[in-house]
Amino acid sequence: MSVQSCFHCLEPIPKGFNESVVVNNKPEPMCCIGCKAVAETIIAQGMSDYYKFRTESAGKVQQLVPEQLALIQSYDNESIQQEFISHQGNDKEVLLSVEGISCAACAWLIEKQLLAHSGVKRVDVNTSTHRAMIVWDDTQAKLSTLITSLAEIGYKSYPFQADNEAAQKQVQAKSFVRRLGVAGLMTMQVMMFAFAMYFGMFSGMEDNFEQYFRWISLTLATPVIFYSALPFLSNAITGLKAKQLNMDVPVSLAIFGAYFASGYATFTGTGEVYFESICMFTFLLLLGKYLEFRARLKASEFTANLQQLLPLTARVVDGDNEEQLISAKLLKLGDTVRVKAGETIAADGQVISGRSSVDESMMTGEHHPVNKTLGDQVHAGTVNHDGVLTLKVNKVGQNTLVNQIIRLQHSALSQRPKIAQITDKVAQWFVACLLIFASITALSWYQIDPEHAFWITIAVLVATCPCALSLAIPTALTCAVANLTKRGVLIKQAHVLETATKLTKVGFDKTGTLTYGRFAIAKMDILDSGYSEQELKSLAASLERYSEHPIAKAFSEITPIHPQPEQVEVHTGFGVAGIWQAHKVHIGKANWFTHELELNAQAVLFIDQKPVAAFYLQDQVRDHAEALQAELKEQNISRVMLTGDPSTAGKQLAEQLELDAYHGALLPEDKLALMQKWHGEGQVCAMIGDGVNDSPVFNAAHLSIAMDSGADISKNTADVVLLNSDLRSVAQLIRVAKQTRRIIRQNLTLSLCYNGAILPLAALGWVAPWMAVIGMSASSIIVITNSLRLLRL
């Protein structure tokens, strides 16, 4: 009597267990509660096609047993989500580490699976870092549902956290080593028998002995095939279920085809066996994959290292000024934290007492200490140098700057540029053409030399597998973004590196961009003798307190002496207005009310629209501004100043920096009109700025770059944020972008030349299977190693 098998995992059903699930209107038997739960979930989600392509090694039950489901459901807890969830308006965003990604087809399958859920707005998968960025509406789909959905198609996922990911990478590395160990050990044993038979050491013995050694070789090769080589088969099946041809399809056909052919020869006692070739083939493949894994790990380790800089503990100060050491993860908004000299700051916060210098090189790339005093912002992961700081926590969890950097970096990497999308499609079509060509090769050689036809076909399948092609772009982009992030250049959009290589014109804001925006009042002219100097300064300072413009900071040291103005309103591009002692008061541009007022002052105070005081301010040119202009000029990139400053200071600065053009006294809509005009002329334009009034032109520019010292709205709108507010970073961005383009071209050329050269050689029978494995692995490793050069720029 045959033993009944579980419909889901194909394992034998224990006696006395009688559970079943209705699949396609037919009750199908299950072997355990876990399989039943998984099957019911799959059917309920309309994924019954899952069972059409199943094999003996389904391997899904272990990932979806009730204990695992309970752990996954805990990710829906709001308090737990604070550690790894961020918000985009009403939507949530999470970065998942995903195990089992092997190529672009895997990324496509994951995106298709998740986007099938209502509420999922965006899915971006990075094949280099093995991470997925998901934006979804939590009211329509829970995170546990999405993670369970991935488990159903063979991908184990969990929220990205540096410590957890490091542990998982260690598990993966140990798994590689175990599979390599089994393959290497068994290969040596099988090779001994194979060489003995090849060189006639068993000559003179009866045929039964030779058959006996074949059986031993089959026994030794079996764990290599069904343990060491199993990941190749699993990945191939996963791709086929999604009707996609990934890189593991030809490899699996080669390995398992050769094994079953040799096994058939052993059972029937006819034909040749090649167990030693299969084992060596698998060993070399795994060795190549392991080296590739190590290279990928190096390319993506920067973001993990960022989180590892965070301290484990923090000194919380209570109402009695008593210190208590607690876990840094337990810090809450509003907590008071004391940081002593030499300690790492545990959370983002504002200094409420103390003075010190802080090393912020982990996020800006600049190793010079930054002075911090009362009211300054400090960030988690930075190091306090010489003083004692007390700070009030104002950002925790995913809202801290270090986590924003990590999230934005992964977002940029996950949004594949057009060339990467084209390459992914080319790789899939290449695999399809490869399978067709391999079939033609097999039929042709069976007519010429049936004895060698099978192994020549195996060599064709392996040698021409386009693994290097699929790695050419993702690895280069990952290394380039890691390099720039390390230097304080935060890339937020995928197109940045591609666009930066095509720039023909760059627009610069003046205040806070080409200058530091640290204004001081150099001179004041009283235009109405009915008011005293102190009175006018006080009124001007009271209004400017409501503005975030850099000019307003020049008035911050003036202490207002009369009642504050009421109904204060900021007019973008003009200034600040309010009501003071029944008078309408304004401070801002000289031409706010009339163009007839010829004043070169940066700020003019009006009472009832009559100018009463003019303030002349001084600003300092930013370091390296001249060096950047010289480098852009050398690259034939046109440089233009777009500023709202109506004074002659902007024109003088443009002449000092030898800019190609100057436009002053511009409103936000004027800047936007100029940018649109340049677009119409076919220019590829970048805009570099820092103010609120730069937001509209940022949206119009092909590439927008914001200084970190600027307004939040400009940083939110920009494609790139310079965390160190250093103009040298713009030149570094362009250099890295151009080098990335060269590396990508080199990678594509290397991979295409290799595949183009090896294909006819393999088809002619000049490439042995073991040579094919080395060639395929070597091409992938060369491409990754070439990309790693970007980390050293």
Tab-separated table of N, CA, C and O in Angstrom, residues 573 589 641-646 662-672 674 693:
chain	number	residue	atom	x	y	z
A	573	GLY	N	9.967	85.462	-1.065
A	573	GLY	CA	10.554	86.255	-2.144
A	573	GLY	C	10.548	87.741	-1.885
A	573	GLY	O	11.153	88.510	-2.643
A	589	LYS	N	12.779	93.306	0.729
A	589	LYS	CA	13.416	93.904	-0.439
A	589	LYS	C	13.112	95.401	-0.538
A	589	LYS	O	12.006	95.850	-0.208
A	641	MET	N	24.380	82.728	-11.804
A	641	MET	CA	23.852	83.027	-10.472
A	641	MET	C	22.400	83.465	-10.590
A	641	MET	O	22.062	84.335	-11.400
A	642	LEU	N	21.529	82.825	-9.771
A	642	LEU	CA	20.112	83.200	-9.690
A	642	LEU	C	19.831	83.585	-8.244
A	642	LEU	O	19.795	82.718	-7.368
A	643	THR	N	19.658	84.857	-7.988
A	643	THR	CA	19.490	85.296	-6.604
A	643	THR	C	18.330	86.275	-6.480
A	643	THR	O	18.020	87.022	-7.411
A	644	GLY	N	17.716	86.267	-5.330
A	644	GLY	CA	16.652	87.226	-5.048
A	644	GLY	C	17.175	88.526	-4.490
A	644	GLY	O	16.421	89.469	-4.271
A	645	ASP	N	18.499	88.608	-4.246
A	645	ASP	CA	19.110	89.805	-3.668
A	645	ASP	C	19.129	90.921	-4.712
A	645	ASP	O	19.730	90.776	-5.778
A	646	PRO	N	18.464	92.066	-4.422
A	646	PRO	CA	18.437	93.167	-5.400
A	646	PRO	C	19.666	94.070	-5.324
A	646	PRO	O	19.843	94.954	-6.167
A	662	TYR	N	24.651	86.560	-14.624
A	662	TYR	CA	24.117	86.934	-13.309
A	662	TYR	C	22.686	87.431	-13.478
A	662	TYR	O	22.389	88.228	-14.377
A	663	HIS	N	21.773	86.943	-12.626
A	663	HIS	CA	20.389	87.402	-12.617
A	663	HIS	C	20.029	87.720	-11.167
A	663	HIS	O	20.013	86.823	-10.309
A	664	GLY	N	19.728	88.979	-10.876
A	664	GLY	CA	19.422	89.390	-9.512
A	664	GLY	C	17.993	89.845	-9.346
A	664	GLY	O	17.244	90.011	-10.317
A	665	ALA	N	17.595	90.046	-8.079
A	665	ALA	CA	16.249	90.515	-7.715
A	665	ALA	C	15.165	89.600	-8.283
A	665	ALA	O	14.115	90.068	-8.740
A	666	LEU	N	15.416	88.296	-8.255
A	666	LEU	CA	14.470	87.336	-8.839
A	666	LEU	C	13.481	86.836	-7.801
A	666	LEU	O	13.855	86.520	-6.658
A	667	LEU	N	12.221	86.723	-8.199
A	667	LEU	CA	11.213	86.034	-7.397
A	667	LEU	C	11.304	84.539	-7.706
A	667	LEU	O	11.905	84.136	-8.715
A	668	PRO	N	10.711	83.664	-6.871
A	668	PRO	CA	10.744	82.224	-7.168
A	668	PRO	C	10.225	81.893	-8.571
A	668	PRO	O	10.787	81.043	-9.260
A	669	GLU	N	9.167	82.604	-9.002
A	669	GLU	CA	8.629	82.319	-10.332
A	669	GLU	C	9.572	82.778	-11.442
A	669	GLU	O	9.577	82.224	-12.544
A	670	ASP	N	10.409	83.795	-11.147
A	670	ASP	CA	11.398	84.247	-12.130
A	670	ASP	C	12.475	83.178	-12.327
A	670	ASP	O	12.907	82.907	-13.452
A	671	LYS	N	12.919	82.592	-11.222
A	671	LYS	CA	13.910	81.519	-11.318
A	671	LYS	C	13.347	80.332	-12.094
A	671	LYS	O	14.025	79.728	-12.932
A	672	LEU	N	12.096	80.019	-11.818
A	672	LEU	CA	11.430	78.914	-12.504
A	672	LEU	C	11.339	79.185	-14.000
A	672	LEU	O	11.608	78.297	-14.825
A	674	LEU	N	13.283	81.081	-15.852
A	674	LEU	CA	14.611	80.954	-16.457
A	674	LEU	C	14.988	79.495	-16.678
A	674	LEU	O	15.521	79.121	-17.727
A	693	ASN	N	12.752	79.748	-1.140
A	693	ASN	CA	12.397	80.233	-2.476
A	693	ASN	C	13.062	79.430	-3.597
A	693	ASN	O	12.843	79.704	-4.773
